[in-house]
Amino acid sequence: MRISSLVFRGMDFFEEIWATITKNRSRSILTGFGVFWGMMMLLVLVGLGQSLTQGIMANVEGFAINSCFVIPDRTSKPYKGLQKGRTWSIHNQDMPTIRHAATHADVIAPMCFGGESTVRFGTWHDEYNMVGITPDHPKILYVPLLYGREINEIDVQEKRKVCVIGNEVYNKLFPEGGNPVGKLLHIGNMQFRIVGVKQKTKAQVYLGGHPDQQVFWPISTLQQARQLGKNIHLILATAHSNTPVSIVEEELKTVLKDLYTIAPDDNRAMYTMNMEETLKAFQYLVVGLSALIWLIGLGTLISGAVGVSNIMLVTVRERTKEIGIRRAIGASPWVITKQILAESTLLTLLAGLLGIVAAVGVLQVAQQLLQSNEMFSQDMQISFGIAIGGLVILLVIGLLAGLLPARRALAIKPIEALNEE
């Protein structure tokens, strides 16, 4: 009996609140619209922000965070009798010296580019970029394999005519799918046996072309086939754990400048890129973007809550006589306060829930419109945790919006209210 009594009392309380809210429907709708719009904008911005963040981080997918690379360029300063504007190249025989000097480096991998060549299998053919790598290459610039294996040390030592193909190359030459490992490709006037196939990658930071459109050879095979001699086009390196990549970057620059008689202060003689610093720049961008999104979203939501509070003040003013009568017949301050807080909270929650539903719909439409944009990931939906967080924010805002009107209601004196016309 006690439980059923509590249920009936709760239902009566809810009906009373609902009757008050729906008494002036147009005003309630206009009041709730501010909260609805604020919650929808907040969640839409959060969803788009998360998608953009995931898209930005996908740009460096596969690239070791603790890595850097060095590419030779023209010297810009004369040094030890040598003129500026000299070209220079890294050579195979330099690698032991470089590895010895770069004491903080974990992995050092040379790389060569062979330009575009026609790749043919059966009647299918297209132009793709040739890249010469070593077995250490996937430790720095990693793309998972769909089939087969990576280039290994024996491939390099014996200058084998084997290759690993990118995902777009695979889809173009083998439209029917299946495992192509062991099959022969015609590349120019040579035949190469496929030993591996890369998975598709979203990476937008890459070297010598997109990995999906590359054919990877042993570096020694590429140097011989393209008549590069012992030239190396760039060096990739990673730092030991807990070692800043900038230290390895400086070690590489120092040893190369010493090997090729380059002025120590010639910063244009080689192009370098530090992935650790690049990732930090991305992270700062993400933090700033997230802060801006929450600032705008919460600001819009708070402005909606202020509207709710103002309308509740008007409602309290209109109900002065009613509140005075309830106080006169013994209603406690808590009962009056509970009534006002419940009304503001219910109105805020209803409007906010509609805003959440609308945000989900808007994000689904945005996902369809932006599905071809590589800056955004394909997942634009808000998480369950964010939705729950939104409800908590609504609850807090609803209670805060009702505090001032509740205090105003408590300040009403029964005698003055009863005498009011």
CSV table of C-alpha atoms in Angstrom, one decimal:
chain,number,residue,atom,x,y,z
A,1,MET,CA,0.0,0.0,0.0
A,2,ARG,CA,2.8,2.4,0.9
A,3,ILE,CA,4.5,1.8,-2.5
A,4,SER,CA,1.3,2.4,-4.4
A,5,SER,CA,0.6,5.5,-2.4
A,6,LEU,CA,4.1,6.9,-3.4
A,7,VAL,CA,3.4,6.0,-7.0
A,8,PHE,CA,0.1,7.9,-7.0
A,9,ARG,CA,1.6,10.9,-5.3
A,10,GLY,CA,4.4,10.9,-7.8
A,11,MET,CA,2.0,10.7,-10.7
A,12,ASP,CA,-0.1,13.6,-9.2
A,13,PHE,CA,3.1,15.7,-8.8
A,14,PHE,CA,4.1,15.0,-12.4
A,15,GLU,CA,0.6,15.8,-13.7
A,16,GLU,CA,0.6,19.1,-11.8
A,17,ILE,CA,4.0,20.1,-13.3
A,18,TRP,CA,2.9,19.0,-16.8
A,19,ALA,CA,-0.3,21.0,-16.5
A,20,THR,CA,1.7,24.1,-15.5
A,21,ILE,CA,4.1,23.7,-18.5
A,22,THR,CA,1.4,23.1,-21.0
A,23,LYS,CA,-0.9,25.9,-19.7
A,24,ASN,CA,1.0,28.3,-22.0
A,25,ARG,CA,2.3,26.0,-24.8
A,26,SER,CA,3.6,28.6,-27.1
A,27,ARG,CA,5.7,30.2,-24.4
A,28,SER,CA,7.0,26.8,-23.2
A,29,ILE,CA,8.0,25.9,-26.7
A,30,LEU,CA,9.8,29.2,-27.4
A,31,THR,CA,11.5,28.8,-24.0
A,32,GLY,CA,12.6,25.3,-24.6
A,33,PHE,CA,13.8,26.1,-28.1
A,34,GLY,CA,16.9,27.8,-26.7
A,35,VAL,CA,17.9,24.7,-24.8
A,36,PHE,CA,17.0,22.5,-27.8
A,37,TRP,CA,19.2,24.6,-30.1
A,38,GLY,CA,22.0,24.8,-27.6
A,39,MET,CA,22.1,21.0,-27.0
A,40,MET,CA,21.9,20.2,-30.7
A,41,MET,CA,24.7,22.7,-31.6
A,42,LEU,CA,26.9,21.4,-28.8
A,43,LEU,CA,26.5,17.7,-29.9
A,44,VAL,CA,26.8,18.5,-33.6
A,45,LEU,CA,30.0,20.4,-33.0
A,46,VAL,CA,31.4,17.7,-30.7
A,47,GLY,CA,30.6,15.0,-33.3
A,48,LEU,CA,32.1,17.0,-36.2
A,49,GLY,CA,35.1,17.8,-34.0
A,50,GLN,CA,35.7,14.2,-33.1
A,51,SER,CA,35.4,13.2,-36.8
A,52,LEU,CA,37.8,15.9,-37.8
A,53,THR,CA,40.3,14.9,-35.1
A,54,GLN,CA,40.2,11.3,-36.2
A,55,GLY,CA,40.6,12.4,-39.8
A,56,ILE,CA,43.6,14.5,-38.9
A,57,MET,CA,45.3,11.7,-36.9
A,58,ALA,CA,44.6,9.3,-39.7
A,59,ASN,CA,46.8,11.5,-41.9
A,60,VAL,CA,49.9,10.3,-40.1
A,61,GLU,CA,48.6,6.7,-39.9
A,62,GLY,CA,51.5,4.2,-40.0
A,63,PHE,CA,54.2,6.7,-39.6
A,64,ALA,CA,56.2,6.1,-36.4
A,65,ILE,CA,55.6,8.9,-34.0
A,66,ASN,CA,59.2,8.9,-32.8
A,67,SER,CA,60.7,9.2,-36.3
A,68,CYS,CA,62.3,11.8,-38.7
A,69,PHE,CA,63.7,11.8,-42.2
A,70,VAL,CA,66.5,13.6,-44.0
A,71,ILE,CA,66.6,14.4,-47.7
A,72,PRO,CA,69.7,16.0,-49.4
A,73,ASP,CA,69.3,19.4,-51.0
A,74,ARG,CA,71.5,22.1,-52.5
A,75,THR,CA,74.0,23.8,-50.2
A,76,SER,CA,73.2,27.5,-49.6
A,77,LYS,CA,76.6,28.6,-48.1
A,78,PRO,CA,80.2,28.3,-49.3
A,79,TYR,CA,82.4,26.2,-47.0
A,80,LYS,CA,86.1,25.2,-46.9
A,81,GLY,CA,86.7,26.5,-50.5
A,82,LEU,CA,83.6,24.8,-51.9
A,83,GLN,CA,81.0,27.0,-53.6
A,84,LYS,CA,77.3,27.2,-52.5
A,85,GLY,CA,74.7,25.6,-54.7
A,86,ARG,CA,76.4,22.2,-54.7
A,87,THR,CA,74.3,19.0,-55.0
A,88,TRP,CA,75.2,16.0,-52.9
A,89,SER,CA,73.9,12.5,-52.3
A,90,ILE,CA,74.0,10.0,-49.5
A,91,HIS,CA,75.6,6.7,-50.5
A,92,ASN,CA,75.4,3.1,-49.4
A,93,GLN,CA,78.9,3.2,-47.9
A,94,ASP,CA,77.9,6.1,-45.7
A,95,MET,CA,75.4,4.0,-43.8
A,96,PRO,CA,77.9,2.3,-41.3
A,97,THR,CA,79.3,5.8,-40.4
A,98,ILE,CA,75.8,7.3,-40.0
A,99,ARG,CA,74.6,4.4,-37.8
A,100,HIS,CA,77.8,4.7,-35.6
A,101,ALA,CA,77.3,8.5,-35.2
A,102,ALA,CA,73.6,8.5,-34.6
A,103,THR,CA,73.9,6.9,-31.2
A,104,HIS,CA,70.4,7.8,-30.1
A,105,ALA,CA,68.7,6.3,-33.2
A,106,ASP,CA,66.9,2.9,-32.9
A,107,VAL,CA,66.3,2.2,-36.6
A,108,ILE,CA,67.8,3.8,-39.6
A,109,ALA,CA,66.4,2.9,-43.0
A,110,PRO,CA,67.6,4.3,-46.4
A,111,MET,CA,65.1,4.7,-49.2
A,112,CYS,CA,65.2,5.3,-53.0
A,113,PHE,CA,62.7,6.5,-55.6
A,114,GLY,CA,62.5,5.0,-59.0
A,115,GLY,CA,59.8,7.2,-60.6
A,116,GLU,CA,56.7,5.8,-62.4
A,117,SER,CA,56.7,2.7,-64.5
A,118,THR,CA,54.0,0.8,-66.3
A,119,VAL,CA,52.9,-2.2,-64.2
A,120,ARG,CA,51.1,-5.0,-66.1
A,121,PHE,CA,49.4,-8.2,-65.3
A,122,GLY,CA,47.5,-9.9,-68.1
A,123,THR,CA,45.5,-7.3,-69.9
A,124,TRP,CA,45.4,-5.0,-66.9
A,125,HIS,CA,48.0,-2.2,-66.6
A,126,ASP,CA,48.6,1.3,-65.2
A,127,GLU,CA,51.4,3.7,-64.1
A,128,TYR,CA,52.6,3.4,-60.5
A,129,ASN,CA,55.5,4.7,-58.4
A,130,MET,CA,58.5,2.5,-57.7
A,131,VAL,CA,60.1,2.6,-54.3
A,132,GLY,CA,63.3,0.9,-53.1
A,133,ILE,CA,63.3,0.0,-49.4
A,134,THR,CA,65.1,-2.2,-46.8
A,135,PRO,CA,63.6,-4.6,-44.3
A,136,ASP,CA,63.6,-1.8,-41.6
A,137,HIS,CA,61.3,0.4,-43.7
A,138,PRO,CA,58.0,-1.1,-42.2
A,139,LYS,CA,59.3,-0.3,-38.7
A,140,ILE,CA,59.1,3.4,-39.5
A,141,LEU,CA,56.4,3.7,-42.2
A,142,TYR,CA,54.0,0.8,-41.5
A,143,VAL,CA,51.1,-0.3,-43.6
A,144,PRO,CA,49.6,-3.7,-42.6
A,145,LEU,CA,49.8,-6.6,-45.1
A,146,LEU,CA,46.7,-8.0,-46.8
A,147,TYR,CA,48.7,-11.0,-48.2
A,148,GLY,CA,52.3,-12.3,-48.1
A,149,ARG,CA,55.3,-10.8,-46.5
A,150,GLU,CA,57.6,-7.7,-46.5
A,151,ILE,CA,60.9,-7.3,-48.3
A,152,ASN,CA,63.6,-9.1,-46.3
A,153,GLU,CA,67.3,-9.0,-46.0
A,154,ILE,CA,68.0,-11.8,-48.5
A,155,ASP,CA,66.0,-9.9,-51.1
A,156,VAL,CA,68.3,-6.9,-50.6
A,157,GLN,CA,71.5,-8.9,-50.5
A,158,GLU,CA,70.7,-10.9,-53.6
A,159,LYS,CA,69.0,-8.1,-55.5
A,160,ARG,CA,66.0,-10.2,-56.1
A,161,LYS,CA,63.3,-9.1,-58.5
A,162,VAL,CA,60.5,-9.3,-55.9
A,163,CYS,CA,58.0,-6.7,-54.9
A,164,VAL,CA,55.2,-5.7,-52.5
A,165,ILE,CA,52.3,-3.9,-54.1
A,166,GLY,CA,50.0,-1.2,-52.7
A,167,ASN,CA,46.3,-1.8,-52.3
A,168,GLU,CA,45.3,0.3,-55.3
A,169,VAL,CA,47.8,-1.5,-57.5
A,170,TYR,CA,46.3,-4.8,-56.3
A,171,ASN,CA,42.7,-3.8,-57.0
A,172,LYS,CA,43.6,-2.5,-60.4
A,173,LEU,CA,45.6,-5.5,-61.6
A,174,PHE,CA,43.6,-8.1,-59.8
A,175,PRO,CA,39.9,-6.9,-60.0
A,176,GLU,CA,38.6,-10.4,-59.3
A,177,GLY,CA,40.5,-10.4,-55.9
A,178,GLY,CA,42.3,-13.5,-54.5
A,179,ASN,CA,45.8,-13.9,-53.2
A,180,PRO,CA,48.3,-12.8,-55.9
A,181,VAL,CA,51.4,-13.8,-54.0
A,182,GLY,CA,53.8,-15.7,-56.3
A,183,LYS,CA,52.4,-14.3,-59.5
A,184,LEU,CA,54.6,-12.4,-61.9
A,185,LEU,CA,54.2,-8.7,-62.8
A,186,HIS,CA,55.7,-7.0,-65.8
A,187,ILE,CA,57.3,-3.7,-64.7
A,188,GLY,CA,58.8,-2.0,-67.7
A,189,ASN,CA,60.8,-4.6,-69.5
A,190,MET,CA,61.4,-6.7,-66.3
A,191,GLN,CA,59.4,-9.4,-64.4
A,192,PHE,CA,58.9,-9.2,-60.7
A,193,ARG,CA,57.4,-11.8,-58.4
A,194,ILE,CA,54.8,-10.5,-55.9
A,195,VAL,CA,55.7,-11.5,-52.3
A,196,GLY,CA,53.2,-9.2,-50.5
A,197,VAL,CA,50.2,-6.9,-50.8
A,198,LYS,CA,49.5,-3.9,-48.6
A,199,GLN,CA,46.2,-3.1,-47.0
A,200,LYS,CA,44.4,0.2,-47.9
A,201,THR,CA,45.6,3.1,-45.8
A,202,LYS,CA,44.2,6.6,-45.1
A,203,ALA,CA,47.6,8.1,-44.5
A,204,GLN,CA,48.2,11.5,-46.1
A,205,VAL,CA,51.8,11.9,-44.9
A,206,TYR,CA,53.9,9.7,-47.1
A,207,LEU,CA,57.1,9.7,-49.2
A,208,GLY,CA,57.4,9.2,-53.0
A,209,GLY,CA,53.6,8.9,-53.6
A,210,HIS,CA,50.7,7.4,-51.7
A,211,PRO,CA,51.4,3.8,-50.3
A,212,ASP,CA,48.3,2.5,-52.0
A,213,GLN,CA,49.8,3.5,-55.4
A,214,GLN,CA,53.4,2.3,-54.8
A,215,VAL,CA,55.3,-0.9,-55.8
A,216,PHE,CA,58.0,-1.6,-53.2
A,217,TRP,CA,61.3,-3.2,-54.4
A,218,PRO,CA,64.5,-4.2,-52.5
A,219,ILE,CA,66.6,-1.1,-52.5
A,220,SER,CA,69.5,-2.8,-54.1
A,221,THR,CA,67.3,-4.0,-57.0
A,222,LEU,CA,66.0,-0.5,-57.6
A,223,GLN,CA,69.5,1.1,-57.5
A,224,GLN,CA,70.7,-1.4,-60.1
A,225,ALA,CA,67.6,-1.3,-62.4
A,226,ARG,CA,67.4,2.5,-62.4
A,227,GLN,CA,71.2,3.0,-62.6
A,228,LEU,CA,71.3,4.9,-59.4
A,229,GLY,CA,74.7,3.5,-58.5
A,230,LYS,CA,75.0,3.6,-54.7
A,231,ASN,CA,72.9,6.7,-54.3
A,232,ILE,CA,70.3,6.9,-51.5
A,233,HIS,CA,67.5,9.5,-51.8
A,234,LEU,CA,66.6,9.8,-48.1
A,235,ILE,CA,67.1,8.4,-44.7
A,236,LEU,CA,64.3,7.5,-42.3
A,237,ALA,CA,65.2,7.1,-38.6
A,238,THR,CA,63.5,6.4,-35.2
A,239,ALA,CA,64.7,7.4,-31.8
A,240,HIS,CA,65.2,5.1,-28.8
A,241,SER,CA,62.4,5.1,-26.3
A,242,ASN,CA,62.3,8.2,-24.0
A,243,THR,CA,64.7,10.0,-26.4
A,244,PRO,CA,63.4,13.1,-28.2
A,245,VAL,CA,63.5,12.7,-32.0
A,246,SER,CA,65.1,16.1,-32.3
A,247,ILE,CA,68.3,14.6,-30.9
A,248,VAL,CA,68.4,12.0,-33.6
A,249,GLU,CA,67.6,14.6,-36.2
A,250,GLU,CA,70.6,16.8,-35.1
A,251,GLU,CA,72.9,13.7,-35.0
A,252,LEU,CA,72.0,12.9,-38.6
A,253,LYS,CA,72.4,16.4,-39.8
A,254,THR,CA,75.8,16.7,-38.0
A,255,VAL,CA,77.3,13.5,-39.4
A,256,LEU,CA,76.0,14.2,-43.0
A,257,LYS,CA,77.4,17.8,-42.9
A,258,ASP,CA,80.7,16.4,-41.7
A,259,LEU,CA,80.8,13.7,-44.4
A,260,TYR,CA,80.0,16.1,-47.3
A,261,THR,CA,81.8,19.2,-46.1
A,262,ILE,CA,78.7,21.3,-45.6
A,263,ALA,CA,78.7,24.4,-43.4
A,264,PRO,CA,77.4,23.6,-39.9
A,265,ASP,CA,75.0,26.6,-40.1
A,266,ASP,CA,73.7,25.7,-43.6
A,267,ASN,CA,70.1,24.8,-42.8
A,268,ARG,CA,69.1,24.6,-46.4
A,269,ALA,CA,71.5,21.9,-47.5
A,270,MET,CA,69.1,19.2,-46.4
A,271,TYR,CA,65.3,18.9,-45.8
A,272,THR,CA,64.3,17.3,-42.5
A,273,MET,CA,60.9,16.5,-41.0
A,274,ASN,CA,60.4,15.6,-37.4
A,275,MET,CA,57.2,13.5,-37.0
A,276,GLU,CA,57.2,14.0,-33.2
A,277,GLU,CA,56.9,17.8,-33.7
A,278,THR,CA,54.4,17.4,-36.5
A,279,LEU,CA,52.2,15.2,-34.2
A,280,LYS,CA,52.5,17.7,-31.4
A,281,ALA,CA,51.3,20.4,-33.8
A,282,PHE,CA,48.3,18.2,-34.7
A,283,GLN,CA,47.6,17.6,-31.0
A,284,TYR,CA,47.7,21.3,-30.2
A,285,LEU,CA,45.3,21.9,-33.0
A,286,VAL,CA,42.9,19.2,-31.7
A,287,VAL,CA,43.0,20.6,-28.1
A,288,GLY,CA,42.3,24.1,-29.4
A,289,LEU,CA,39.5,22.9,-31.6
A,290,SER,CA,37.9,20.9,-28.7
A,291,ALA,CA,38.1,23.9,-26.4
A,292,LEU,CA,36.5,26.1,-29.0
A,293,ILE,CA,33.7,23.6,-29.6
A,294,TRP,CA,32.9,23.2,-26.0
A,295,LEU,CA,33.1,27.0,-25.4
A,296,ILE,CA,30.7,27.7,-28.2
A,297,GLY,CA,28.3,24.8,-27.4
A,298,LEU,CA,28.1,25.4,-23.7
A,299,GLY,CA,27.7,29.2,-24.3
A,300,THR,CA,24.7,28.5,-26.5
A,301,LEU,CA,23.3,26.0,-24.0
A,302,ILE,CA,23.8,28.4,-21.1
A,303,SER,CA,22.0,31.2,-23.0
A,304,GLY,CA,19.1,28.8,-23.4
A,305,ALA,CA,19.1,28.1,-19.7
A,306,VAL,CA,19.0,31.8,-19.0
A,307,GLY,CA,15.9,32.0,-21.1
A,308,VAL,CA,14.3,29.2,-19.1
A,309,SER,CA,15.2,31.0,-15.9
A,310,ASN,CA,13.7,34.3,-17.1
A,311,ILE,CA,10.5,32.6,-18.2
A,312,MET,CA,10.2,30.8,-14.8
A,313,LEU,CA,10.5,34.2,-13.1
A,314,VAL,CA,7.6,35.4,-15.2
A,315,THR,CA,5.7,32.3,-14.3
A,316,VAL,CA,6.3,32.7,-10.6
A,317,ARG,CA,5.1,36.3,-10.9
A,318,GLU,CA,1.9,35.2,-12.6
A,319,ARG,CA,1.3,32.6,-9.9
A,320,THR,CA,1.9,34.9,-6.9
A,321,LYS,CA,-1.6,34.4,-5.6
A,322,GLU,CA,-1.5,30.6,-6.1
A,323,ILE,CA,1.8,30.3,-4.3
A,324,GLY,CA,0.6,32.6,-1.5
A,325,ILE,CA,-2.5,30.4,-0.9
A,326,ARG,CA,-0.3,27.3,-0.8
A,327,ARG,CA,2.0,28.9,1.7
A,328,ALA,CA,-1.1,30.0,3.8
A,329,ILE,CA,-2.5,26.5,4.0
A,330,GLY,CA,0.8,25.1,5.2
A,331,ALA,CA,2.9,24.3,2.2
A,332,SER,CA,6.6,24.1,3.3
A,333,PRO,CA,9.3,26.1,1.6
A,334,TRP,CA,10.8,22.8,0.3
A,335,VAL,CA,7.4,21.9,-1.4
A,336,ILE,CA,7.4,25.3,-3.2
A,337,THR,CA,11.1,25.0,-4.2
A,338,LYS,CA,10.6,21.4,-5.4
A,339,GLN,CA,7.7,22.5,-7.6
A,340,ILE,CA,9.7,25.3,-9.3
A,341,LEU,CA,12.9,23.2,-9.7
A,342,ALA,CA,10.9,20.3,-11.1
A,343,GLU,CA,9.2,22.5,-13.7
A,344,SER,CA,12.4,24.1,-14.9
A,345,THR,CA,14.3,20.7,-15.0
A,346,LEU,CA,11.5,18.9,-16.8
A,347,LEU,CA,11.2,21.7,-19.4
A,348,THR,CA,15.0,21.7,-19.9
A,349,LEU,CA,15.3,17.9,-20.1
A,350,LEU,CA,12.5,17.6,-22.7
A,351,ALA,CA,14.0,20.3,-24.9
A,352,GLY,CA,17.5,18.9,-24.4
A,353,LEU,CA,16.4,15.3,-25.3
A,354,LEU,CA,14.8,16.6,-28.5
A,355,GLY,CA,18.1,18.4,-29.2
A,356,ILE,CA,20.1,15.1,-28.8
A,357,VAL,CA,17.8,13.3,-31.2
A,358,ALA,CA,18.1,16.2,-33.7
A,359,ALA,CA,21.9,16.2,-33.3
A,360,VAL,CA,22.0,12.5,-34.2
A,361,GLY,CA,20.0,13.1,-37.3
A,362,VAL,CA,22.1,16.1,-38.4
A,363,LEU,CA,25.3,14.1,-37.9
A,364,GLN,CA,24.0,11.3,-40.1
A,365,VAL,CA,23.2,13.7,-42.9
A,366,ALA,CA,26.7,15.3,-42.4
A,367,GLN,CA,28.3,11.9,-42.6
A,368,GLN,CA,26.7,11.3,-45.9
A,369,LEU,CA,27.6,14.7,-47.3
A,370,LEU,CA,31.3,14.5,-46.1
A,371,GLN,CA,31.9,10.8,-46.7
A,372,SER,CA,34.3,11.6,-49.6
A,373,ASN,CA,36.2,14.3,-47.6
A,374,GLU,CA,39.4,12.7,-46.4
A,375,MET,CA,39.7,15.4,-43.6
A,376,PHE,CA,36.8,13.7,-41.8
A,377,SER,CA,36.5,10.2,-40.5
A,378,GLN,CA,33.5,8.1,-41.4
A,379,ASP,CA,32.3,7.9,-37.8
A,380,MET,CA,30.4,11.1,-36.9
A,381,GLN,CA,28.1,9.8,-34.3
A,382,ILE,CA,28.3,10.9,-30.7
A,383,SER,CA,29.2,8.2,-28.2
A,384,PHE,CA,26.9,6.9,-25.5
A,385,GLY,CA,29.2,8.5,-22.9
A,386,ILE,CA,28.8,12.0,-24.5
A,387,ALA,CA,25.0,11.5,-24.7
A,388,ILE,CA,24.9,10.7,-20.9
A,389,GLY,CA,27.2,13.6,-20.2
A,390,GLY,CA,24.8,15.8,-22.2
A,391,LEU,CA,21.9,14.6,-20.0
A,392,VAL,CA,23.8,15.4,-16.8
A,393,ILE,CA,24.6,18.9,-18.1
A,394,LEU,CA,20.9,19.3,-18.9
A,395,LEU,CA,20.0,18.2,-15.4
A,396,VAL,CA,22.4,20.6,-13.8
A,397,ILE,CA,21.3,23.5,-16.0
A,398,GLY,CA,17.7,22.8,-15.3
A,399,LEU,CA,18.2,22.9,-11.6
A,400,LEU,CA,20.3,26.1,-11.8
A,401,ALA,CA,17.7,27.7,-14.1
A,402,GLY,CA,15.1,27.1,-11.4
A,403,LEU,CA,17.1,28.4,-8.4
A,404,LEU,CA,16.4,32.1,-8.9
A,405,PRO,CA,12.7,31.6,-9.6
A,406,ALA,CA,12.5,29.3,-6.6
A,407,ARG,CA,14.0,32.0,-4.3
A,408,ARG,CA,11.6,34.5,-5.8
A,409,ALA,CA,8.7,32.2,-5.0
A,410,LEU,CA,9.9,31.7,-1.4
A,411,ALA,CA,10.1,35.5,-0.9
A,412,ILE,CA,6.3,35.8,-1.5
A,413,LYS,CA,4.5,36.5,1.7
A,414,PRO,CA,1.1,34.8,2.0
A,415,ILE,CA,-0.8,38.0,3.2
A,416,GLU,CA,0.6,40.2,0.5
A,417,ALA,CA,-0.2,37.5,-2.1
A,418,LEU,CA,-3.8,37.1,-0.9
A,419,ASN,CA,-4.3,40.9,-1.0
A,420,GLU,CA,-2.9,41.1,-4.6
A,421,GLU,CA,-5.5,41.8,-7.3
